[in-house]
Tab-separated table of C-alpha atoms in Angstrom:
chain	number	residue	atom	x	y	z
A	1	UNK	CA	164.110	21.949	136.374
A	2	UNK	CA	164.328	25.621	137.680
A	3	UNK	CA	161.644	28.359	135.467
A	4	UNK	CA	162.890	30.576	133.214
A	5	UNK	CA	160.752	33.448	134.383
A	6	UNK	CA	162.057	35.467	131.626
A	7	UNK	CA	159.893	33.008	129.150
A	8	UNK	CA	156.099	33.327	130.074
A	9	UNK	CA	153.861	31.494	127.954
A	10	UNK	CA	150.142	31.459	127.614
A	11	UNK	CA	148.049	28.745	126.421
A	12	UNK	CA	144.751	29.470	125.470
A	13	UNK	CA	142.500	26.216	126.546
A	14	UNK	CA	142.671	23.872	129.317
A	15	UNK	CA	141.370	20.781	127.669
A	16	UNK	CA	143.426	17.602	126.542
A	17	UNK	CA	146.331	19.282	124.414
A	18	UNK	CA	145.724	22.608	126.038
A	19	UNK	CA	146.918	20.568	129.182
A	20	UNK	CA	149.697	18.610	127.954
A	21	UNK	CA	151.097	21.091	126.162
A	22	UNK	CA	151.372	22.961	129.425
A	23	UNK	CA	153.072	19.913	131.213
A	24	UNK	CA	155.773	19.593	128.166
A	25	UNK	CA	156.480	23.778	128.545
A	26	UNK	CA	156.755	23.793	132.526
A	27	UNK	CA	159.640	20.633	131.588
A	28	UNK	CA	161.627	22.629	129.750
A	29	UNK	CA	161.384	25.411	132.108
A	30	UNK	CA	159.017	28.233	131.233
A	31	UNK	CA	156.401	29.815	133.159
A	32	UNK	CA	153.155	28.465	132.140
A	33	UNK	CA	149.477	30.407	132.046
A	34	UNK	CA	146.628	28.473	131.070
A	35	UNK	CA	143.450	30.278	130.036
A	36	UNK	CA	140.105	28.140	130.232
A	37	UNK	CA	136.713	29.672	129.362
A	38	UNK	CA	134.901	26.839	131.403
A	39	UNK	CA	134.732	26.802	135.258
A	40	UNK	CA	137.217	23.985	136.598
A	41	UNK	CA	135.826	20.802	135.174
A	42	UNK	CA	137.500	18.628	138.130
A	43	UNK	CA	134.463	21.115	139.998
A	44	UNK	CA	131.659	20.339	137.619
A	45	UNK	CA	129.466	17.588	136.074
A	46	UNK	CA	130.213	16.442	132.619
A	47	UNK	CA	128.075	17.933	130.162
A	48	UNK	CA	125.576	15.391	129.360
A	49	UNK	CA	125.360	13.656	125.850
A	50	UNK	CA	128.840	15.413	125.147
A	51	UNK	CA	131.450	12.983	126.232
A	52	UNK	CA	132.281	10.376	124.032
A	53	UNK	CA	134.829	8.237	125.389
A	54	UNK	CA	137.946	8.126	123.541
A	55	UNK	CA	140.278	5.686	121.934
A	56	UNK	CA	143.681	6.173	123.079
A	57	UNK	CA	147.014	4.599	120.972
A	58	UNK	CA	150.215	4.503	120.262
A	59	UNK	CA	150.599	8.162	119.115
A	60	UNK	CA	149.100	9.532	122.194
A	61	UNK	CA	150.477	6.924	124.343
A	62	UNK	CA	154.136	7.803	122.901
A	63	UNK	CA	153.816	11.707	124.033
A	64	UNK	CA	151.542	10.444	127.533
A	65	UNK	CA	155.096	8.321	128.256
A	66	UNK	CA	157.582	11.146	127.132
A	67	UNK	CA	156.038	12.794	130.513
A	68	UNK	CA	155.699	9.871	132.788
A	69	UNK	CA	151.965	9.470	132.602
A	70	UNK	CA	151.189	6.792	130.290
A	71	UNK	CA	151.716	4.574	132.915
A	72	UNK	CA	148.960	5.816	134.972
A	73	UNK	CA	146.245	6.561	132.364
A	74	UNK	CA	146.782	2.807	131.641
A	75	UNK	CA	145.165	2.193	135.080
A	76	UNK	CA	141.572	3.518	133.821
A	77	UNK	CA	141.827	2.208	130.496
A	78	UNK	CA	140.095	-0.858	128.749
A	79	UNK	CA	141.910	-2.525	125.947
A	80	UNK	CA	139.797	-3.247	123.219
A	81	UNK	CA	141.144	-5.771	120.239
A	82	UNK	CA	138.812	-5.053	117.939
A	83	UNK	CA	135.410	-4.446	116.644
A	84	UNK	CA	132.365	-6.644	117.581
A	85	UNK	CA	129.673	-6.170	115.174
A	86	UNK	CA	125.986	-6.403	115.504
A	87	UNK	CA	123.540	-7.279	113.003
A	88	UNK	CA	119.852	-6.251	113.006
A	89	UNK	CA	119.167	-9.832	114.586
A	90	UNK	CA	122.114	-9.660	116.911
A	91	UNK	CA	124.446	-12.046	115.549
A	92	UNK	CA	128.073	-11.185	116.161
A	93	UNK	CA	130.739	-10.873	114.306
A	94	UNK	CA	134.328	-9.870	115.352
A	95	UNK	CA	137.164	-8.090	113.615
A	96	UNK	CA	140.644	-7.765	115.416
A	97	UNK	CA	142.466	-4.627	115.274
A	98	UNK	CA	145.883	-5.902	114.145
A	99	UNK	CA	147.873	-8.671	115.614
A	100	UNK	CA	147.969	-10.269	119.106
A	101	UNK	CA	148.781	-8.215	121.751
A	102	UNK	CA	147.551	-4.886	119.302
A	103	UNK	CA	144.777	-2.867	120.902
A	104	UNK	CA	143.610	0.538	121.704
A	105	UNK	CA	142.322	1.619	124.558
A	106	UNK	CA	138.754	3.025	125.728
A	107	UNK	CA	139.208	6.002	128.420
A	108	UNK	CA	137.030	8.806	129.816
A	109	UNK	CA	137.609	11.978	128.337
A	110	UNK	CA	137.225	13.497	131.996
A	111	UNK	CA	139.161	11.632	133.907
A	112	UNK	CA	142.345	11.891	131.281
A	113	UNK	CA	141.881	15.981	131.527
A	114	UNK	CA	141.595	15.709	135.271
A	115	UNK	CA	144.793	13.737	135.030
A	116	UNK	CA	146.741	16.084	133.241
A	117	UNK	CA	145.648	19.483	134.919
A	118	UNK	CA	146.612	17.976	138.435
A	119	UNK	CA	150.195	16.905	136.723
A	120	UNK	CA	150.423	20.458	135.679
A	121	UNK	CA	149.708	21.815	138.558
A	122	UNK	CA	151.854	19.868	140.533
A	123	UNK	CA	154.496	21.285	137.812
A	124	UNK	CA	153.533	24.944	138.967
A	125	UNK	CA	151.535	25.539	135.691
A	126	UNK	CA	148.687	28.441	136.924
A	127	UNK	CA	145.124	27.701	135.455
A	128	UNK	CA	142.557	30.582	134.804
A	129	UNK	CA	139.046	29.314	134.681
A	130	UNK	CA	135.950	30.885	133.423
A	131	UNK	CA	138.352	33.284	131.687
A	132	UNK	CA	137.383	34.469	128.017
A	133	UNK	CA	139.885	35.434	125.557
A	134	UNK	CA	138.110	38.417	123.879
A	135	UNK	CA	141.272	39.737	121.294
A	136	UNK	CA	144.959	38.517	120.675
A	137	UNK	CA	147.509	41.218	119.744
A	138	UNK	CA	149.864	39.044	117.343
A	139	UNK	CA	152.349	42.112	117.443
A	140	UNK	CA	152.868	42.374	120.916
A	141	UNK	CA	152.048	38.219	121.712
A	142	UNK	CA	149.307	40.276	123.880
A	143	UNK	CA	145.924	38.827	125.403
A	144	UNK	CA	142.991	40.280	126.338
A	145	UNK	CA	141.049	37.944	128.427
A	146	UNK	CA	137.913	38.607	130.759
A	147	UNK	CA	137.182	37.078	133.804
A	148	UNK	CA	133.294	38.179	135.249
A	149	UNK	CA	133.338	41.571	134.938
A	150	UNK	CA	137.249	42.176	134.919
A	151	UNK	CA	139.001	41.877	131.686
A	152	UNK	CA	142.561	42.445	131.870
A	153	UNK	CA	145.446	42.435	129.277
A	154	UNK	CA	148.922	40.815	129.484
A	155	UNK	CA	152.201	40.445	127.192
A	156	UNK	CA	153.736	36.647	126.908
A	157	UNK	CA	156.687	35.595	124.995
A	158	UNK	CA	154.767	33.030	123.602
A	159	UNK	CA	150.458	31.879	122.713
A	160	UNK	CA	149.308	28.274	122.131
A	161	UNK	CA	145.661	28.182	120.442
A	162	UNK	CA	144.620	25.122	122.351
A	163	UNK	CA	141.115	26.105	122.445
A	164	UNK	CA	139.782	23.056	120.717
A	165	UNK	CA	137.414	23.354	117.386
A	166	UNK	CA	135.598	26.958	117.787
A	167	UNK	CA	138.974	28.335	118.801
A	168	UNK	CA	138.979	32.554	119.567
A	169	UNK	CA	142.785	32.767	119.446
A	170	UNK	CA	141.519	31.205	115.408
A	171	UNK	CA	138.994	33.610	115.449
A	172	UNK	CA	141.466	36.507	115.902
A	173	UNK	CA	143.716	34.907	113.212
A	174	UNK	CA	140.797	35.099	110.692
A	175	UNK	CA	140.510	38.353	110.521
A	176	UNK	CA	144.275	39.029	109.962
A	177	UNK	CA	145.350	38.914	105.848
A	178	UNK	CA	145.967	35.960	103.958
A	179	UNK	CA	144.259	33.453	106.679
A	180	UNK	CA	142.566	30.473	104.712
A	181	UNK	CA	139.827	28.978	107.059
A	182	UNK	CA	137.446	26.200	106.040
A	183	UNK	CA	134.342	24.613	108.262
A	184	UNK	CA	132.096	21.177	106.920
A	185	UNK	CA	129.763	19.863	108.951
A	186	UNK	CA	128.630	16.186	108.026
A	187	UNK	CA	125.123	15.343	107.449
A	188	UNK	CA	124.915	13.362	110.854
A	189	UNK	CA	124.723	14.333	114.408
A	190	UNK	CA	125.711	12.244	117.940
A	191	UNK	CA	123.593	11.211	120.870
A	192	UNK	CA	124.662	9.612	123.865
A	193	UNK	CA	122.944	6.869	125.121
A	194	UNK	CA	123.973	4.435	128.329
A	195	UNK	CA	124.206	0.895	129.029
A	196	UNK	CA	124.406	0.217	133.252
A	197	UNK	CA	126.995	-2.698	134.247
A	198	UNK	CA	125.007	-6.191	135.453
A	199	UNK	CA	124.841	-7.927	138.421
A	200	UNK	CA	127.965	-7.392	140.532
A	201	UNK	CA	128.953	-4.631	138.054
A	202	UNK	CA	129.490	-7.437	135.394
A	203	UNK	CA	129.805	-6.219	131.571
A	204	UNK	CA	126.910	-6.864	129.615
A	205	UNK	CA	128.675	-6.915	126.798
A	206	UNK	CA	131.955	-8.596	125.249
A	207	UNK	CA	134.400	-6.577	127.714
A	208	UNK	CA	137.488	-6.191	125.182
A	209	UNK	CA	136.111	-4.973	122.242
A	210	UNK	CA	134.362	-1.730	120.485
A	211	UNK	CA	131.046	-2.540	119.814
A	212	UNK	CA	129.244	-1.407	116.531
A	213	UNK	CA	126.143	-1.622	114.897
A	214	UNK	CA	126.160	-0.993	111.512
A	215	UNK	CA	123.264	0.140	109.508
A	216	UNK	CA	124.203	1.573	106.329
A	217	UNK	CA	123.838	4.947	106.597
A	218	UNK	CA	124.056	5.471	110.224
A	219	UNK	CA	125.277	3.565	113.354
A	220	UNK	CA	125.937	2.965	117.119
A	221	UNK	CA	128.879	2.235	118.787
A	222	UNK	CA	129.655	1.196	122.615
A	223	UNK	CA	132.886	1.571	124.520
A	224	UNK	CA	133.517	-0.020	127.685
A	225	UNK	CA	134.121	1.554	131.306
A	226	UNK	CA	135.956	0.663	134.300
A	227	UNK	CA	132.836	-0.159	136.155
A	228	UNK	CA	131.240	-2.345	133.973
A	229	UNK	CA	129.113	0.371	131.963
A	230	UNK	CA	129.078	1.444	127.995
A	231	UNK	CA	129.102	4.504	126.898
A	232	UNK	CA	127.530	4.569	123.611
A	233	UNK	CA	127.080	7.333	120.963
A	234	UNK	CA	124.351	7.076	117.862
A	235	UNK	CA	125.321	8.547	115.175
A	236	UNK	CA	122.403	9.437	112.776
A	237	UNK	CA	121.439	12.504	110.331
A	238	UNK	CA	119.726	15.543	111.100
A	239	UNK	CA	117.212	15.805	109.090
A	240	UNK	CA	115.595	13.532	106.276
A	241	UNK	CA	113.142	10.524	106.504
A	242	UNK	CA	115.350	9.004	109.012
A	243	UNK	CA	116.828	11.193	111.330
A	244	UNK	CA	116.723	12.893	114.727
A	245	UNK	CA	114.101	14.951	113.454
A	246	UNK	CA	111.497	12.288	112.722
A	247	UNK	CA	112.118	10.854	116.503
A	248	UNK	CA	110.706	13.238	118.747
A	249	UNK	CA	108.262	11.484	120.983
A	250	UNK	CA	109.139	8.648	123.532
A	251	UNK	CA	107.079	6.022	121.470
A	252	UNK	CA	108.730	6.764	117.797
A	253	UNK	CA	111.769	6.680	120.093
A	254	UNK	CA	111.526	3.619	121.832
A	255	UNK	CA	109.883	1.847	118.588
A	256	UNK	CA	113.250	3.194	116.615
A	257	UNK	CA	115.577	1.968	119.070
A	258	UNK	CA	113.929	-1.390	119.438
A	259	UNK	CA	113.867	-2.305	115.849
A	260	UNK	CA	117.131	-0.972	115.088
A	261	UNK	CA	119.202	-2.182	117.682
A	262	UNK	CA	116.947	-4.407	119.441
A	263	UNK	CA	120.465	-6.417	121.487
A	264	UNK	CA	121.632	-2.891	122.885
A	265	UNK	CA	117.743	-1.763	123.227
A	266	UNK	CA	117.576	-4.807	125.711
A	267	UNK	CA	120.652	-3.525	128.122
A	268	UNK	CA	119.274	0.222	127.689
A	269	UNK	CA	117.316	1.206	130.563
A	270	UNK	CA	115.052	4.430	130.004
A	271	UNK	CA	116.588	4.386	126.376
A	272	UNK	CA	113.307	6.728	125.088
A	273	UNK	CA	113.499	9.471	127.964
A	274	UNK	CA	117.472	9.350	127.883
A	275	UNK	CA	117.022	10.393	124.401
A	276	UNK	CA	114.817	12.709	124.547
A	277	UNK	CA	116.803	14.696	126.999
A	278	UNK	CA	119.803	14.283	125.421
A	279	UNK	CA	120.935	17.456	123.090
A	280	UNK	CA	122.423	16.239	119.172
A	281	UNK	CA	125.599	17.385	118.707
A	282	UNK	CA	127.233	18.126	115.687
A	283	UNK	CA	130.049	17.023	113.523
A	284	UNK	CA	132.973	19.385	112.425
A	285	UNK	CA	136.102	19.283	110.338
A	286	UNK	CA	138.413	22.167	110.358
A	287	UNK	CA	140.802	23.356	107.956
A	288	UNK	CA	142.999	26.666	108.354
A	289	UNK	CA	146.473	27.595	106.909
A	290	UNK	CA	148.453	29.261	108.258
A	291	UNK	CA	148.719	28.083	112.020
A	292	UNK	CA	151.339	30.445	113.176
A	293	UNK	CA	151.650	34.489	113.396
A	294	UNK	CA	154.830	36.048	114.822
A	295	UNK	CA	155.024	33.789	117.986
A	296	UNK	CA	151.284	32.454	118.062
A	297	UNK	CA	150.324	29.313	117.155
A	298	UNK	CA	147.260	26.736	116.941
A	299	UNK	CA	147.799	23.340	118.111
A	300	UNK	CA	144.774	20.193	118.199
A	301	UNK	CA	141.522	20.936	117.313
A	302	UNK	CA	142.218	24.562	116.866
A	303	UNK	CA	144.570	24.024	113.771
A	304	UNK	CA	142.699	20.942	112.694
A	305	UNK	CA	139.259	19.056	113.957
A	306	UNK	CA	138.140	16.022	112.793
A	307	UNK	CA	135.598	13.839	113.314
A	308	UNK	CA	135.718	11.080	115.475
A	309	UNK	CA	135.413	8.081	113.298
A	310	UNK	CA	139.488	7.020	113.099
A	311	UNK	CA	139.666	7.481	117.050
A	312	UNK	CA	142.950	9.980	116.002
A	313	UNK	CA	141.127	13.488	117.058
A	314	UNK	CA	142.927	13.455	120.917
A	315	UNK	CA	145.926	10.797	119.428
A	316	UNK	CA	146.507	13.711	116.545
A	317	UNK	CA	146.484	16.555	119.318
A	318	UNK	CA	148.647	14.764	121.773
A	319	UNK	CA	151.517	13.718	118.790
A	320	UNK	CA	151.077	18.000	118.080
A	321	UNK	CA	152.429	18.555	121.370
A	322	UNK	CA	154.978	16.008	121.188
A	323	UNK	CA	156.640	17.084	117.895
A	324	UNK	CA	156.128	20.673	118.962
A	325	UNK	CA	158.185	19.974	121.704
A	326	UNK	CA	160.862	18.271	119.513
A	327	UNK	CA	161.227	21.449	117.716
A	328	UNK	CA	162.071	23.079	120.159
A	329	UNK	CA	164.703	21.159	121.535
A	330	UNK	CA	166.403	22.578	118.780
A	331	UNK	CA	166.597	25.755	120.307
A	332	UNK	CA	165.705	27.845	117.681
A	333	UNK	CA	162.980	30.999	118.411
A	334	UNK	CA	159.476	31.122	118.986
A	335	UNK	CA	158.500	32.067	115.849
A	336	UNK	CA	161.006	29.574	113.988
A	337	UNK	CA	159.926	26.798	116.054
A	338	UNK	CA	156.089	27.399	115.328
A	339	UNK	CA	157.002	27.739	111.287
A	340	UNK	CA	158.614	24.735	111.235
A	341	UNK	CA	156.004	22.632	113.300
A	342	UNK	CA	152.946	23.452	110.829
A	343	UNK	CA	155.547	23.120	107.364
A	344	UNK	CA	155.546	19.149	109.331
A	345	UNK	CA	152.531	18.960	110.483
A	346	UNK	CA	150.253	20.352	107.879
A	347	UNK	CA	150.200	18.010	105.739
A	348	UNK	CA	149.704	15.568	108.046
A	349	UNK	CA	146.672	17.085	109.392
A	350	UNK	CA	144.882	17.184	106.113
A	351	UNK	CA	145.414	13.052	105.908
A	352	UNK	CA	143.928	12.461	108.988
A	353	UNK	CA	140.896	14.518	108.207
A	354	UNK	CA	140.071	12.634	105.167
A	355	UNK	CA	140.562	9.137	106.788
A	356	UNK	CA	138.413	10.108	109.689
A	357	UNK	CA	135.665	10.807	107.241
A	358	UNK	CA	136.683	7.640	104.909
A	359	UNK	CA	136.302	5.628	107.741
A	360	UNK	CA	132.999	6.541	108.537
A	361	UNK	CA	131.719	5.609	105.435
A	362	UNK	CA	133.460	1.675	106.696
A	363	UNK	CA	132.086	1.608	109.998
A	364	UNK	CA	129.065	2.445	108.744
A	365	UNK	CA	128.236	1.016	105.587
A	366	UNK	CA	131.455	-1.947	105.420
A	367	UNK	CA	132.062	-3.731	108.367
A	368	UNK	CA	128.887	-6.086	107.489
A	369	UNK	CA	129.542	-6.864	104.171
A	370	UNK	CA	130.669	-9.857	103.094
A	371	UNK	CA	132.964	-8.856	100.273
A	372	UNK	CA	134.510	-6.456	103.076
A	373	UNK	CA	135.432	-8.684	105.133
A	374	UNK	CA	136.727	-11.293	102.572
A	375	UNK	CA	139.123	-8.155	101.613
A	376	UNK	CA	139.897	-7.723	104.971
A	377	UNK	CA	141.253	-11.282	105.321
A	378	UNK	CA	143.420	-10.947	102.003
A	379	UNK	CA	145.299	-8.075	103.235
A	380	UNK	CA	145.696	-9.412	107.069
A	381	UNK	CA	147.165	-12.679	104.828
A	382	UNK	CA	149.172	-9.820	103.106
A	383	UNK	CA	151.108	-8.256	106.313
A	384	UNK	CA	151.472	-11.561	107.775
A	385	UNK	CA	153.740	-12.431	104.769
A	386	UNK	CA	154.891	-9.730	103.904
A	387	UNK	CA	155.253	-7.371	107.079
A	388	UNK	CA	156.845	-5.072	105.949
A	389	UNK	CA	155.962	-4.208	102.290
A	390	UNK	CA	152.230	-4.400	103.127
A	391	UNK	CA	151.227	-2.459	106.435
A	392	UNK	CA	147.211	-2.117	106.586
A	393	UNK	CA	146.013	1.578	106.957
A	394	UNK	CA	144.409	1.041	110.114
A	395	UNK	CA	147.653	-0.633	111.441
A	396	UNK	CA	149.741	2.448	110.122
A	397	UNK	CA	147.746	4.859	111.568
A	398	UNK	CA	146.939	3.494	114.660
A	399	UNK	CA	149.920	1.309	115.666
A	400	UNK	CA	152.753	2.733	114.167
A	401	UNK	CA	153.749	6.364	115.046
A	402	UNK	CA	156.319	6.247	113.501
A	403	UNK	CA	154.790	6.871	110.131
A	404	UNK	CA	152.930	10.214	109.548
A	405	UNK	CA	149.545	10.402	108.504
A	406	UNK	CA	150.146	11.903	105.100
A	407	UNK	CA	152.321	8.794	104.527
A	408	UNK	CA	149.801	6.499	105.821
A	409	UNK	CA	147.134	8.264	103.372
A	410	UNK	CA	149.209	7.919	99.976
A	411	UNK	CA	150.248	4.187	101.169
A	412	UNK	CA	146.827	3.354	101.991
A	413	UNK	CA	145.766	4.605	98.069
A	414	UNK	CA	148.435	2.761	96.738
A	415	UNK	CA	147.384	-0.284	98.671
A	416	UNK	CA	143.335	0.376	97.519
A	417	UNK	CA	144.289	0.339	94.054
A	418	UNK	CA	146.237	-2.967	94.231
A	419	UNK	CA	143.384	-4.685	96.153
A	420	UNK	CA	140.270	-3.307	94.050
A	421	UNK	CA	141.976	-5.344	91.104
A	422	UNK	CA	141.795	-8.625	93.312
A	423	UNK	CA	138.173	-7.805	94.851
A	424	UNK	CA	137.318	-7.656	90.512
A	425	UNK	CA	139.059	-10.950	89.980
A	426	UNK	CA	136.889	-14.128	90.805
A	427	UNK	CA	138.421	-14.074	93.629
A	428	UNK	CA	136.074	-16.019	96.134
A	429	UNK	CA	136.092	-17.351	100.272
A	430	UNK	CA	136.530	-20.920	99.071
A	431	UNK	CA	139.912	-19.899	97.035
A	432	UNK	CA	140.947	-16.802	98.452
A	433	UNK	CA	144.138	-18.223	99.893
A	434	UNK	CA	145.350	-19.312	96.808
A	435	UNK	CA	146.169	-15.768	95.179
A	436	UNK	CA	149.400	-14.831	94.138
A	437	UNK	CA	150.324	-12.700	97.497
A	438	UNK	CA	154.060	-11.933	96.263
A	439	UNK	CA	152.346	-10.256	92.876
A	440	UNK	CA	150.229	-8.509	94.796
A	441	UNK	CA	152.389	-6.846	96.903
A	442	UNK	CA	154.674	-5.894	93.749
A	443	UNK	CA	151.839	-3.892	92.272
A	444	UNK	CA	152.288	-1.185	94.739
């Protein structure tokens, strides 16, 4: 399809959604400016302890195949079918994700933007790196942007915030009127820690499968890569009795790590001096209203961060682009368009950010329990009879896009309620699969 050259529009962020978003614009024609504040990261090393590998599924993957790519970020992804636990004396357990055949998928972070800014590019989209957006004129759809010492200003018929959690175009929306912004950072920080792949670049670990070990009040995860490796992020508080800042020589280090997780401590090579030189990173969720002035808008992490802990931070961003672009197949304006994407999105938004930080609290704290997993078996019996009355959360918000995440939210309430009242009755493993299923499932 020809350009429009008469419909320039800038997006402000070359990450993930920054990048798609540009790929979805140059297919419906329009002249597309990206605006990155980092050098090119296809030019760069990773920033280390910052790149948590990400679970891709069906709501990304939906908008990844509306462009032809899903195909090909397949290629570098793992499937993983569910979570393997560890205990504290590394005994196993595992939990499937939904049925056979349902999994998401583990995939680099940097290899999936690389990806998508070469498909743009190929698409004629022009990236500006190391270019800092320093104002946004909402009047004039204006931005001011400098580059080294040149800082230049240019008119578009059209800005996309894509500029991930810390956003500027944000930051020149919160000083306009009537702009609600709220920041809450969680108690807990990450750190990135590595496991190397075995002989003949064998995993080390169960291949298919996100690894987790569970202790209460903190955790670690592992996600597998292509070449046999785990990435794997510890998630642990700040500050307090146990926390990153009780853990600052290599021997309270190594003697932490070793007694905590003493199964992943074993595959960990240089755990103590890896962690030590790895920076904590924080934890954000952002809430703003509204998304959209005149014909600017805020898309992803911009409009909406959340933690990582339901995998649905790059899933959410990518199904942004992909009902943006629905909208405006419609062919209404600019500023039309973006109303109606955040009156359908917003709500949306604000589900996902509370089940990212509910499900914390499970991966943490649940996923060993006993009583946890005897509810988990209940309402797995629950779907399997009654498909589709009684959808698990996780299954709804992972598996089916085709139900928004505010839906999935009230649903998932409704479904709490009912099953709290069984997990009260005597209920017990022996005699479990002997309930009254059909009354259950009328309750909600």
């Amino acid at each position: 399809m020809p350009f429009d050259r008469k419909q320039h529009i800038a997006i402000a962020g070359a990450g993930l959604v920054g990048s798609l978003m540009a790929i979805y614009l140059a297919r419906r024609g329009h002249r597309v400016s990206v605006f990155e504040r980092r050098e090119d990261r296809r030019r760069q090393q990773v920033e280390v302890g910052r790149s948590i590998n990400l679970a891709l599924s069906n709501r990304g993957l939906r908008a990844l195949a509306e462009v032809g790519l899903s195909d090909e970020i397949r290629k570098n992804a793992i499937a993983m079918n569910g979570r393997m636990m560890h205990d504290a004396q590394g005994k196993l357990t595992f939990q499937p994700y939904g049925k056979a055949g349902q999994f998401i998928n583990s995939i680099s972070r940097g290899n999936l933007n690389v990806v998508l800014m070469d498909e743009a590019e190929k698409m004629g989209v022009t990236f500006h790196f190391s270019s800092r957006i320093e104002k946004v004129d909402f009047g004039d759809s204006a931005l001011t942007v400098t580059n080294g010492h040149k800082k230049t200003t240019e008119t578009f018929d059209a800005i996309i915030g894509a500029d991930g959690a810390f956003s500027a175009v944000r930051g020149s929306l919160q000083i306009t009127d009537r702009f609600d912004y709220s920041q809450h950072y969680i108690a807990h920080g990450y750190k990135e820690l590595h496991i190397p792949p075995g002989k003949d670049n064998a995993f080390q670990l169960e291949k298919n499968a996100l690894h987790i070990w569970p202790r209460q009040s903190f955790m670690l995860i592992a996600l597998p890569n292509p070449d046999g490796s785990f990435t794997c992020t510890l998630f642990y508080p700040f500050d307090g009795p146990h926390s990153f800042d009780k853990l600052q020589t290599e021997k309270q280090i190594d003697a932490f790590l070793m007694n905590t997780f003493p199964d992943a401590y074993a595959l960990i090579p240089n755990g103590a001096a890896l962690f030590r030189q790895t920076p904590a990173s924080s934890l954000v969720t952002v809430r703003c209203f509204p998304w959209t002035k005149n014909n600017t808008l805020l898309i992803g992490d911009a409009a909406h961060a959340i933690v990582p802990f339901f995998g649905q931070g790059m899933n959410a961003g990518f199904e942004d682009c992909r009902v943006l672009n629905e909208i405006l197949a419609n062919g209404a304006g600019w500023h039309e368009s973006f109303n109606a994407f955040q009156e359908r999105r917003k709500a949306d938004a604000d589900a996902i950010a509370q089940l990212a930080l509910d499900n914390f609290i499970e991966m943490r704290d649940l996923v060993a329990d006993d009583r946890f997993l005897l509810r988990k078996k209940i309402e797995a019996k629950l779907h399997e009879l009654f498909p589709e009355k009684w959808i698990p959360l996780y299954t709804m918000v992972t598996f089916r896009d085709d139900i928004g995440y505010a839906d999935a939210l009230a649903m998932g309430n409704r479904q709490k309620q009912a099953m709290d009242q069984v997990m009260q009755s005597d209920v017990t493993e022996k005699n479990w699969e002997h309930l009254n299923f059909e009354a259950i499932v009328n309750t909600l």
